[in-house]
PDB file of C-alpha atoms in Angstrom:
ATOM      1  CA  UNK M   1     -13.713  -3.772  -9.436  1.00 87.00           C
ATOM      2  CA  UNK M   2     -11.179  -1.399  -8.058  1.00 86.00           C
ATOM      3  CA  UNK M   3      -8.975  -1.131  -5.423  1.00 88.00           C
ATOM      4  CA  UNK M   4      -6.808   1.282  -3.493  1.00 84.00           C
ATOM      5  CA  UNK M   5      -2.673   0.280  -3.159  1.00 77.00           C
ATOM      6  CA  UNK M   6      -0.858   1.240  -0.765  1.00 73.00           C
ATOM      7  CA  UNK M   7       0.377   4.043  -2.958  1.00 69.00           C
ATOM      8  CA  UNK M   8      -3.152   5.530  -3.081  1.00 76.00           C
ATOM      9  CA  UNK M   9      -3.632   4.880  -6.320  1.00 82.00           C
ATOM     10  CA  UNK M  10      -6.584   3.480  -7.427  1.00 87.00           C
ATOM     11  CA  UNK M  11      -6.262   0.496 -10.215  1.00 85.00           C
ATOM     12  CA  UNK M  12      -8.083  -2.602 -11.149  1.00 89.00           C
ATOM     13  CA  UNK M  13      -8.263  -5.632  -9.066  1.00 89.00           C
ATOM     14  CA  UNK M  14      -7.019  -8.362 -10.989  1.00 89.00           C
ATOM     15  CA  UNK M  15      -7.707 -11.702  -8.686  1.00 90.00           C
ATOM     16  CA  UNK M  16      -4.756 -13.798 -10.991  1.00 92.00           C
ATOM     17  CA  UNK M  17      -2.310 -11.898  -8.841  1.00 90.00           C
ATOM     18  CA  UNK M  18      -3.613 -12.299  -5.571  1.00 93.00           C
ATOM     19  CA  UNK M  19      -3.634 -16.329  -6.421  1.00 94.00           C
ATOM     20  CA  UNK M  20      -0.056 -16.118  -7.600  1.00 92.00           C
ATOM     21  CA  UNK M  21       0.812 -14.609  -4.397  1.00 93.00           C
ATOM     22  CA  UNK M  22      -1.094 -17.242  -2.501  1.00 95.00           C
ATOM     23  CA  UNK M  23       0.922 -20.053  -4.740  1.00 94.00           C
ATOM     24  CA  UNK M  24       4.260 -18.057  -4.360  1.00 90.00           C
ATOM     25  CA  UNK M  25       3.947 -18.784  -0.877  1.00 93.00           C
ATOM     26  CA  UNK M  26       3.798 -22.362  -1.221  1.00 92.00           C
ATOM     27  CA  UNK M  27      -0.500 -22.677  -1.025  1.00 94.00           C
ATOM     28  CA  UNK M  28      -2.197 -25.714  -2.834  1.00 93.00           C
ATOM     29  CA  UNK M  29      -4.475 -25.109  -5.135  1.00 95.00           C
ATOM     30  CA  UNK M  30      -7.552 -25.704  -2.377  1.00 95.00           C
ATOM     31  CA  UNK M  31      -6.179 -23.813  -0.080  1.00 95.00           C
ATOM     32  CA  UNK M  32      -5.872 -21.175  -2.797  1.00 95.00           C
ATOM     33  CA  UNK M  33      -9.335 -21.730  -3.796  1.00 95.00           C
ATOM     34  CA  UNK M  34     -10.575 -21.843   0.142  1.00 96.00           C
ATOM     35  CA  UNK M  35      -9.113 -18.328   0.859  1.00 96.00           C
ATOM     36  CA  UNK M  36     -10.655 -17.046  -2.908  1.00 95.00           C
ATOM     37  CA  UNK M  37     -13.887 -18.299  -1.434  1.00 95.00           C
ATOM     38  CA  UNK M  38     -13.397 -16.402   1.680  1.00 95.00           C
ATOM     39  CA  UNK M  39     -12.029 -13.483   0.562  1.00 94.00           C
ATOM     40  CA  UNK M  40     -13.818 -12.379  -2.514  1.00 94.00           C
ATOM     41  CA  UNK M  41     -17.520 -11.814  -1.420  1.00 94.00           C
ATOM     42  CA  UNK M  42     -15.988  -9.646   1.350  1.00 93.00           C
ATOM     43  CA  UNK M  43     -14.549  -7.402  -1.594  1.00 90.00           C
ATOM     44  CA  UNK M  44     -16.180  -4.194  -2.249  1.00 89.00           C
ATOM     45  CA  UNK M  45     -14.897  -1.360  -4.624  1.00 89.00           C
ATOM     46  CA  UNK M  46     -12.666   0.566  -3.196  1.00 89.00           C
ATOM     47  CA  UNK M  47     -11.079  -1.928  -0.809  1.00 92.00           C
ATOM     48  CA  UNK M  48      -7.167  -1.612   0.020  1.00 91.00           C
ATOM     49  CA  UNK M  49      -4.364  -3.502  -0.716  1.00 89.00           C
ATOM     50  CA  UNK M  50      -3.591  -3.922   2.945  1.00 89.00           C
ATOM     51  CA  UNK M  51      -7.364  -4.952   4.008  1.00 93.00           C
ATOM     52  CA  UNK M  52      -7.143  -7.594   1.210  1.00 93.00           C
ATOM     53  CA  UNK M  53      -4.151  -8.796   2.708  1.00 93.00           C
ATOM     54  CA  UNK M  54      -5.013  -8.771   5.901  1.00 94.00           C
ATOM     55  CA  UNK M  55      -7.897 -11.361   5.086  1.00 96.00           C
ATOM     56  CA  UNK M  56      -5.791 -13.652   3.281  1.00 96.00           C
ATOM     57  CA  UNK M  57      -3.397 -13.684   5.522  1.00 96.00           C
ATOM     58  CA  UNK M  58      -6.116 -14.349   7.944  1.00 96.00           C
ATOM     59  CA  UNK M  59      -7.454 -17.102   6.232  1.00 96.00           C
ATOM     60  CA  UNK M  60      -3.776 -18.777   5.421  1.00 96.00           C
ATOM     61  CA  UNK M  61      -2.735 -18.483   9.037  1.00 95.00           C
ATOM     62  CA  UNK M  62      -5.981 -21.039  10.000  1.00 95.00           C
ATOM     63  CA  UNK M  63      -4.871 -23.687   6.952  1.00 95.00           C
ATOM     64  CA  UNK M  64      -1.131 -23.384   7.668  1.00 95.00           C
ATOM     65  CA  UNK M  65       1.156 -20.613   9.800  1.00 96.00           C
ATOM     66  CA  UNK M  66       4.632 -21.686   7.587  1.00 96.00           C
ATOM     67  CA  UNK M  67       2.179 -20.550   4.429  1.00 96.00           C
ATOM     68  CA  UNK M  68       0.822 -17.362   5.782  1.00 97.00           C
ATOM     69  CA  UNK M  69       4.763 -16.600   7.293  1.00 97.00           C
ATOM     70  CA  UNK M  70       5.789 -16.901   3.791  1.00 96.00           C
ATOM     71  CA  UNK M  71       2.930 -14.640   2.141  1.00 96.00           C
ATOM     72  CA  UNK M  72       3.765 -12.079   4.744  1.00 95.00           C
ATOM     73  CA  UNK M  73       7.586 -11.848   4.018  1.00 96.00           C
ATOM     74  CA  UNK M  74       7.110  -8.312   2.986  1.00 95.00           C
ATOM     75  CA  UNK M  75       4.880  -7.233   5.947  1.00 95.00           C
ATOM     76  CA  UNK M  76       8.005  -9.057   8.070  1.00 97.00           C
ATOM     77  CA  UNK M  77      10.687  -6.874   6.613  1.00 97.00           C
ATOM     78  CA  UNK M  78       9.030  -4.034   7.359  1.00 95.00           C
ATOM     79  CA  UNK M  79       9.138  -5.422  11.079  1.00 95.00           C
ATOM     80  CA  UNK M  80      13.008  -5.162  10.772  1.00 96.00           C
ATOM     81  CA  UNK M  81      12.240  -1.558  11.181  1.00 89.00           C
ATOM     82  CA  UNK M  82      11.795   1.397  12.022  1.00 89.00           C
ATOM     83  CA  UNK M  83      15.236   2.807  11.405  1.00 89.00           C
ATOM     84  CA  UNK M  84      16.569  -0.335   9.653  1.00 90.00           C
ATOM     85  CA  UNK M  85      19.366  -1.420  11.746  1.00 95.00           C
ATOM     86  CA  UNK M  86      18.082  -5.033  11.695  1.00 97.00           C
ATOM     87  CA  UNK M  87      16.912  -4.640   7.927  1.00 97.00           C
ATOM     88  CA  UNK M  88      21.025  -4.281   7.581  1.00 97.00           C
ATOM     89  CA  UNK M  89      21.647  -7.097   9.877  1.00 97.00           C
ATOM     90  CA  UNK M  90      19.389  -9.543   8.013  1.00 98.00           C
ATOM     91  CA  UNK M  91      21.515  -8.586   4.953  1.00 98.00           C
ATOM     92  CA  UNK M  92      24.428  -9.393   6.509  1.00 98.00           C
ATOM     93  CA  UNK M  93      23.210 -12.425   7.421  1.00 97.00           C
ATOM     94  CA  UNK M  94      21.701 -13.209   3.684  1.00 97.00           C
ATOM     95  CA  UNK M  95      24.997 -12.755   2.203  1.00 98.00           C
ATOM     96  CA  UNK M  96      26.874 -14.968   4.598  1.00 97.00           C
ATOM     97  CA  UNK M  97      24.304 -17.662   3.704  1.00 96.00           C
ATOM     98  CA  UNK M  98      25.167 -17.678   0.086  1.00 95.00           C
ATOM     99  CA  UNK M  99      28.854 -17.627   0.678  1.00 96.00           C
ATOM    100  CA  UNK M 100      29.979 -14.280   1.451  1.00 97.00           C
ATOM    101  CA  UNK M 101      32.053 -13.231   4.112  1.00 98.00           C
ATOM    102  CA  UNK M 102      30.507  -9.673   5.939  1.00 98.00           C
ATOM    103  CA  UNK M 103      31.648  -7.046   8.495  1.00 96.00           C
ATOM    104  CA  UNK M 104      28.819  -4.431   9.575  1.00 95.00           C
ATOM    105  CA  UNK M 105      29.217  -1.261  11.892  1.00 90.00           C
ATOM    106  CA  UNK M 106      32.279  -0.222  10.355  1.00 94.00           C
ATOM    107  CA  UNK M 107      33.969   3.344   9.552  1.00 97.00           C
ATOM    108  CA  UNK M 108      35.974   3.819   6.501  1.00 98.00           C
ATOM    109  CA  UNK M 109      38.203   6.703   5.890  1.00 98.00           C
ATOM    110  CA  UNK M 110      37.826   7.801   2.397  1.00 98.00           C
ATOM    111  CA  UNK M 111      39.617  10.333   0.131  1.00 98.00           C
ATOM    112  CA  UNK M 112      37.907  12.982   1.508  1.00 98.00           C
ATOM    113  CA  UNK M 113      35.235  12.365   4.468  1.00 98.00           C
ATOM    114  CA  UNK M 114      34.684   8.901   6.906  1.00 98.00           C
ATOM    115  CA  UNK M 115      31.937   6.843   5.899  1.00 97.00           C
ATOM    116  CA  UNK M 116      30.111   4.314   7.900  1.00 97.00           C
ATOM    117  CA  UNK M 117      29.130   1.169   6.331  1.00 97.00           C
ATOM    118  CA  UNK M 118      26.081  -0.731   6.881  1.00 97.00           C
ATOM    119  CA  UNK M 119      27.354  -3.901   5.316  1.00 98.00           C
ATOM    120  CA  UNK M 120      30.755  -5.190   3.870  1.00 98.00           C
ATOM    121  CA  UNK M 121      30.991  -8.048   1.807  1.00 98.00           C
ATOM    122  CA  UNK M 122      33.446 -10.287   0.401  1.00 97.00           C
ATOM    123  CA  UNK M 123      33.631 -12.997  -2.037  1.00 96.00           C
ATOM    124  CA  UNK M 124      36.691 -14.254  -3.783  1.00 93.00           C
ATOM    125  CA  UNK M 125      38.469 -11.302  -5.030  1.00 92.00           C
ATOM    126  CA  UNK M 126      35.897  -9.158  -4.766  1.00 95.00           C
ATOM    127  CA  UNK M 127      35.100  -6.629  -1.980  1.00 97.00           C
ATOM    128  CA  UNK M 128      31.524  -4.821  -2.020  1.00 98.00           C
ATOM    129  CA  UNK M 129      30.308  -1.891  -0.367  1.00 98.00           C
ATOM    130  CA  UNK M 130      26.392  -2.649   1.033  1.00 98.00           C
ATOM    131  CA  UNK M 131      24.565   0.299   1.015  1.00 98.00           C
ATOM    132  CA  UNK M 132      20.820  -1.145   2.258  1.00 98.00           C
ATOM    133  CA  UNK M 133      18.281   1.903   2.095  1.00 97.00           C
ATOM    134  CA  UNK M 134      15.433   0.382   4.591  1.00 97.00           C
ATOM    135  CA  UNK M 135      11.896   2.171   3.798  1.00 95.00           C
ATOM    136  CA  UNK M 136       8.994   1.954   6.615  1.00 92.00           C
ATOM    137  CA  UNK M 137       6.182   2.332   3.886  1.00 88.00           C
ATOM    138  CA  UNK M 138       6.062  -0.665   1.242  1.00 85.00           C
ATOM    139  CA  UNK M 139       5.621   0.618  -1.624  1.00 84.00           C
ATOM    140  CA  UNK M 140       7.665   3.470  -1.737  1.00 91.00           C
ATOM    141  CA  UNK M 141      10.724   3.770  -4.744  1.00 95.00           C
ATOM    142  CA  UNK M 142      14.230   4.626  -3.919  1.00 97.00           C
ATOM    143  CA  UNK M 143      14.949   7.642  -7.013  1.00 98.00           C
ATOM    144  CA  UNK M 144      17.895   7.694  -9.003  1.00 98.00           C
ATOM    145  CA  UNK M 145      19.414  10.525  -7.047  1.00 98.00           C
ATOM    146  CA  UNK M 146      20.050   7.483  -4.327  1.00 98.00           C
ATOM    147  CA  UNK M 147      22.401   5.571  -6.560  1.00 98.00           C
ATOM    148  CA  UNK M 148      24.264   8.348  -7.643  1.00 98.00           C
ATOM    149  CA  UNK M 149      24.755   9.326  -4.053  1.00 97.00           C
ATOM    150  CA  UNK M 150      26.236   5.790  -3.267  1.00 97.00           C
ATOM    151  CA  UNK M 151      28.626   6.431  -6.197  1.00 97.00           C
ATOM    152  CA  UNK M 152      29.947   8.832  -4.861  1.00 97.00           C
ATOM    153  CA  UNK M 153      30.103   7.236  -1.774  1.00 97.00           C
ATOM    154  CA  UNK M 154      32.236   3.995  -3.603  1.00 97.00           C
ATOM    155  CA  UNK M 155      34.567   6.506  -5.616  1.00 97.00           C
ATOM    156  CA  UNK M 156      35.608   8.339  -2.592  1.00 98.00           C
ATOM    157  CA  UNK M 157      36.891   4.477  -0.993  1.00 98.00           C
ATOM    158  CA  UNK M 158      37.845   3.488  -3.977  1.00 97.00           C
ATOM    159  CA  UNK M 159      41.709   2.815  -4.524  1.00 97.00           C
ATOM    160  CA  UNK M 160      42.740   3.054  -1.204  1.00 98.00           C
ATOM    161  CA  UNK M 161      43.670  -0.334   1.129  1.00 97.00           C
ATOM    162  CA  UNK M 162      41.682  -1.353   3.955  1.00 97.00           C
ATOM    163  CA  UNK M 163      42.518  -4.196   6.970  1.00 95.00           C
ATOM    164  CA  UNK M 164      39.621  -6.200   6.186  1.00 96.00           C
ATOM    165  CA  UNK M 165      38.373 -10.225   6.809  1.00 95.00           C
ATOM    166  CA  UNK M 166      42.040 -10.190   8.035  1.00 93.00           C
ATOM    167  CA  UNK M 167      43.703  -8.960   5.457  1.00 94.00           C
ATOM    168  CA  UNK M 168      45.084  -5.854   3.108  1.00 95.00           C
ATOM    169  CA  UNK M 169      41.749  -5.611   0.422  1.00 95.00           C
ATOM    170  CA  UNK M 170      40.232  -2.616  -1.551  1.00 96.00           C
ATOM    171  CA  UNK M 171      36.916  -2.118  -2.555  1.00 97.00           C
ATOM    172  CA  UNK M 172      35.556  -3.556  -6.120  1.00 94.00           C
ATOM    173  CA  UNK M 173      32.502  -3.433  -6.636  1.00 95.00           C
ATOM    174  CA  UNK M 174      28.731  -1.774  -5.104  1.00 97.00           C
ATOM    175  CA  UNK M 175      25.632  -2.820  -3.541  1.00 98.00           C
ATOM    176  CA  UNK M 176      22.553  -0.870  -3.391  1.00 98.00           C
ATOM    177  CA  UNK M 177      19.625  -2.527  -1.453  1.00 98.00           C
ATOM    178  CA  UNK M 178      16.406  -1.483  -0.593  1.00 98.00           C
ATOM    179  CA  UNK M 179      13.423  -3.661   1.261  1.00 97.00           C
ATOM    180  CA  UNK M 180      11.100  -1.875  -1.387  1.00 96.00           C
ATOM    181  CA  UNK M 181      11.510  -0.733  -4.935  1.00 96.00           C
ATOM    182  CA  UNK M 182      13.597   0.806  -7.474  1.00 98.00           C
ATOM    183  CA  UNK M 183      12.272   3.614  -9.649  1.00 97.00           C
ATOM    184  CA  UNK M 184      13.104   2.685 -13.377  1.00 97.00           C
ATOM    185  CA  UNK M 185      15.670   5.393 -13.745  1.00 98.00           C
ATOM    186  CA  UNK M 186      17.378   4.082 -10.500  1.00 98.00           C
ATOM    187  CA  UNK M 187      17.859   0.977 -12.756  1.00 98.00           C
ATOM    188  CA  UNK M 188      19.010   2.449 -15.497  1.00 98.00           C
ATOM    189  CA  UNK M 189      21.616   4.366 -14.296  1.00 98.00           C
ATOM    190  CA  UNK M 190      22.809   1.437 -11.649  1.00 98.00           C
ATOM    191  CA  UNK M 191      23.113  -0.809 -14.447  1.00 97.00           C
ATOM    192  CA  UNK M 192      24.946   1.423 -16.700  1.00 98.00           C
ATOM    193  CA  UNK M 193      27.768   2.175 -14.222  1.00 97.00           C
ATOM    194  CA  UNK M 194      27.790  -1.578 -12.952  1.00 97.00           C
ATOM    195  CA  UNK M 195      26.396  -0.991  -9.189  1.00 98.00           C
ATOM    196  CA  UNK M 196      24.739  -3.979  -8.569  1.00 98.00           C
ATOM    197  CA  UNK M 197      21.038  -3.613  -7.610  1.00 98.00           C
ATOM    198  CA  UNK M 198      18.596  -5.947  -5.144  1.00 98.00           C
ATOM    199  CA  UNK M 199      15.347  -5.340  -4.012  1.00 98.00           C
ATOM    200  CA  UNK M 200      11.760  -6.499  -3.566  1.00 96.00           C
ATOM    201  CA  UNK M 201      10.990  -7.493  -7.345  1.00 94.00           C
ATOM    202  CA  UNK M 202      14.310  -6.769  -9.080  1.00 97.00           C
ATOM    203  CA  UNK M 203      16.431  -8.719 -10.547  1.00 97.00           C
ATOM    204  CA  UNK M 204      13.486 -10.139 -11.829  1.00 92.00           C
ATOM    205  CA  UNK M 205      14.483 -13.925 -11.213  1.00 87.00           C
ATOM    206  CA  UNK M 206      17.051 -12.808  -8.198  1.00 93.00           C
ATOM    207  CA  UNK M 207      15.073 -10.337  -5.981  1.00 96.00           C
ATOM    208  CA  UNK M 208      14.361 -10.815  -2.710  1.00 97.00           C
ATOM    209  CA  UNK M 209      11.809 -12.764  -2.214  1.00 94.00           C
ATOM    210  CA  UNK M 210      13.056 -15.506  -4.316  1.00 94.00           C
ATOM    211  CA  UNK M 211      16.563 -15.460  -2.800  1.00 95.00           C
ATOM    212  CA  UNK M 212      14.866 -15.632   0.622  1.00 96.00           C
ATOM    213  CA  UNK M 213      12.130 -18.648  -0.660  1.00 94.00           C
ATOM    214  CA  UNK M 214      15.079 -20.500  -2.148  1.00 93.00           C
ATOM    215  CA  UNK M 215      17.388 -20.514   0.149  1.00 94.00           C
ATOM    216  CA  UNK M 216      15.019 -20.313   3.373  1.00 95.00           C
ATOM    217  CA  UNK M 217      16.229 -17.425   4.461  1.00 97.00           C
ATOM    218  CA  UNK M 218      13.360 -15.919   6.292  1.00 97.00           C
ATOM    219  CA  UNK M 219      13.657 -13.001   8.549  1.00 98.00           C
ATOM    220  CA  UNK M 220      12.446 -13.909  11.934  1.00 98.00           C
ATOM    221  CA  UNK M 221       9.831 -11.480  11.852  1.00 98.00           C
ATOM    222  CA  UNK M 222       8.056 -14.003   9.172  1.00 97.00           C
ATOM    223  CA  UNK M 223       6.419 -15.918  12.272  1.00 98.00           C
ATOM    224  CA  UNK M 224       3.030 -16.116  12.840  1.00 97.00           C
ATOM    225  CA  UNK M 225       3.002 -17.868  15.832  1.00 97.00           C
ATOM    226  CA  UNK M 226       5.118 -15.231  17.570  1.00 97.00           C
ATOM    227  CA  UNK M 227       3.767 -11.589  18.505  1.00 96.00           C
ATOM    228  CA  UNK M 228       5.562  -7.850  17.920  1.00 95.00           C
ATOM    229  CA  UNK M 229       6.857  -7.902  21.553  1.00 96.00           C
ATOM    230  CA  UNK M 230       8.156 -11.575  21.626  1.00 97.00           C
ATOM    231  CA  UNK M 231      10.148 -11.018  18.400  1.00 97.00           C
ATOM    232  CA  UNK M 232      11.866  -7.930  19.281  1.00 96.00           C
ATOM    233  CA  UNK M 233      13.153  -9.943  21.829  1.00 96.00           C
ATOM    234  CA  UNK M 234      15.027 -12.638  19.688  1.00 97.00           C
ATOM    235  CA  UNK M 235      16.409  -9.381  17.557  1.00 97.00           C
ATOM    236  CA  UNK M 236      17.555  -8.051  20.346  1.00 95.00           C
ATOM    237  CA  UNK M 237      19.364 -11.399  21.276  1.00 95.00           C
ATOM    238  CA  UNK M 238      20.851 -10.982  17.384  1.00 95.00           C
ATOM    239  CA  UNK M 239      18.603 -13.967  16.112  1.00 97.00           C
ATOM    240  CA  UNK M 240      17.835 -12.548  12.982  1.00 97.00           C
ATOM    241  CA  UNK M 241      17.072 -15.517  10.701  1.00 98.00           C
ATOM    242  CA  UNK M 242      14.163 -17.861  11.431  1.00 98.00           C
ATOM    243  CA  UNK M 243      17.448 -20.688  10.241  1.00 97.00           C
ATOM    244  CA  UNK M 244      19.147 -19.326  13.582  1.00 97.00           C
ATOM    245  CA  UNK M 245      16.561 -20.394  15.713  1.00 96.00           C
ATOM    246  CA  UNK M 246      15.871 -23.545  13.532  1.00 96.00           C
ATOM    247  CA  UNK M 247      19.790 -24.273  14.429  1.00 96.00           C
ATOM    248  CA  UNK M 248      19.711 -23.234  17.913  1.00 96.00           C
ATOM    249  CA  UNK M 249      16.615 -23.675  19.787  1.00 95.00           C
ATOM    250  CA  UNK M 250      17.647 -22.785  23.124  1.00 94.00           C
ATOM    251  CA  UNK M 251      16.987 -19.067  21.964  1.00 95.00           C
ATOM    252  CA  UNK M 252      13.482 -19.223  22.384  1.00 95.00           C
ATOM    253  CA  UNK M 253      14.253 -19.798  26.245  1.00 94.00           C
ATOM    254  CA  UNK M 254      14.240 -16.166  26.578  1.00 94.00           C
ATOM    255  CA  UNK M 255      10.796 -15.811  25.592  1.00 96.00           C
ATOM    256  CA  UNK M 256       9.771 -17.870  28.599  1.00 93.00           C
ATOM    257  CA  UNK M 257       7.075 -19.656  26.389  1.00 95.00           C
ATOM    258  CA  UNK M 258       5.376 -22.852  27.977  1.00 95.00           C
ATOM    259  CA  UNK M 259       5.760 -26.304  25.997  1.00 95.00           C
ATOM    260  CA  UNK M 260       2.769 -26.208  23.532  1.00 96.00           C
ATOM    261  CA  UNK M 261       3.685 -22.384  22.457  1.00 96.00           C
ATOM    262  CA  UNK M 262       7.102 -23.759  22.159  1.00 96.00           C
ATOM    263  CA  UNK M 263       6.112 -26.542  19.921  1.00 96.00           C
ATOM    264  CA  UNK M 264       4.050 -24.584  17.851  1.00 96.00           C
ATOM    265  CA  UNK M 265       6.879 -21.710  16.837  1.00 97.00           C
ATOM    266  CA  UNK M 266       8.935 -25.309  16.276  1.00 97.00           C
ATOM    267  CA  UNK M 267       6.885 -26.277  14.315  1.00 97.00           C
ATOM    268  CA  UNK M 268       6.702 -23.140  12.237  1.00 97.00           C
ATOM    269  CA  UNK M 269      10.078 -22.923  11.623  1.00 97.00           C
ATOM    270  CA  UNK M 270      10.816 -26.220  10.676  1.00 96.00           C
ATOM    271  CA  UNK M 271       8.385 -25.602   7.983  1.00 95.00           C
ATOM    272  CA  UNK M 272       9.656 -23.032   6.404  1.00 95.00           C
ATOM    273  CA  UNK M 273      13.209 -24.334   6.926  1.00 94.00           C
ATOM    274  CA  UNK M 274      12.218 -27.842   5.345  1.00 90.00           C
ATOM    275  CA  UNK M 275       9.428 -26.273   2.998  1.00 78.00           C
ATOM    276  CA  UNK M 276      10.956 -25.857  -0.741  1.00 69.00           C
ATOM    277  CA  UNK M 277       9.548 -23.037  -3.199  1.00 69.00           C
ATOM    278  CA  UNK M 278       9.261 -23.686  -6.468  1.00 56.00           C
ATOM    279  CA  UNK M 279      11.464 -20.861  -8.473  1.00 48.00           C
TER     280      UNK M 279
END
């Protein structure tokens, strides 16, 4: 049978990755085979990506909402849209989870021309220029002429010193991130001049979505048991990470829910806090 990406492109359906996403997201092999069941005879050539994932989803959300939040981490990054300012906050808020020190909003004077940085990160020595490139469509590919424009961006900062995290530092190293993908020449010439690359599916054991599984660090857009409206609200409020409201449950007060919503976004997120992916 074929199907229809989001790309337009029409290519054969091949069910073994629809039931590695399913298990990727933490579903047991009869819940996998209960949303196959479902699913399938509803499939008819032709069919799109997104309308297959919309019944899965479907189908997760009634076996268990911390499973289908987790199968719709892409669909929730997207969410940190439409410009991307919270797609650069949740970055922020990734690296500070895994031991980095970050500063966002800020401009830096270069050699030449003032450029405003959408993250700064620092770790040991090290000082990194974040450069996130946040896409509305999902499957679209950042080209090579991206990296070589962030570059140029670094070489123009580079060598000079900055009062940053309290103190005199210059910038070492890059950052280019993107909620989507990377075109394979992107990759080659990132990892040839040694600007570090993260995005949906690369590094292939340290991309997104297995940083976010391992270290639960789902955006806040991942719940299900939340709508559009009612999680614009906790971005607004800066709760960007579903952790942050796991931590700090007061937030929710602002969504004026009544005690058996309340329980059930609880419950939710202490799921996918207390949930662990296998790698």
């Amino acid at each position: 049978m074929k199907i229809k990406n989001n790309a337009g492109e029409t290519v054969e359906f091949e069910i073994s990755k629809l039931e590695s996403s399913l298990r990727n997201s933490g579903a047991g092999e009869q819940s996998v085979k209960r949303v196959l069941e479902t699913v399938l005879p509803k499939c008819f050539e032709g069919i799109t990506t997104g309308e297959l994932y919309r019944m899965a989803f479907e189908e997760l959300k009634k076996i268990s909402n911390s499973v289908a939040a987790r199968y719709s981490l892409k669909k929730a990054l997207l969410e940190l849209g439409p410009a991307g300012f919270y797609f650069e906050q949740w970055i922020s808020r990734v690296f500070q989870n895994i031991g980095y020190k970050t500063e966002t909003g800020q401009l830096i004077k270069g050699h030449s021309v003032t450029h405003e940085a959408d993250v700064i990160a620092k770790k040991d020595s090290k000082t990194y220029w974040v450069e996130c490139k946040f896409r509305n469509a999902e499957d679209t590919k950042i080209s090579v002429t991206t990296p070589m424009y962030v570059l140029s961006r670094i070489k123009d900062i580079s060598n000079i010193q900055y009062n940053l995290f309290g103190t005199k530092t210059e910038f070492t190293d890059g950052w280019l991130i993107t909620n989507t993908y990377f075109t394979k020449d992107s990759v080659a010439f990132s990892e040839y001049y040694g600007l570090r690359l993260l995005s949906w599916d690369y590094p292939k054991d340290k991309n997104i979505k297995s940083l976010v599984d391992q270290n639960a660090l789902y955006p806040i857009t991942c719940l299900t048991t939340l709508d559009g409206k009612q999680k614009q609200k906790l971005l607004e409020k800066r709760c960007v990470l579903v952790k942050e409201l796991f931590n700090n449950q007061n937030l929710l007060n602002v969504l004026e829910l009544n005690q058996e919503k309340k329980s059930e976004v609880l419950k939710e997120t202490k799921e996918l806090m207390n949930t662990k992916i296998s790698e």
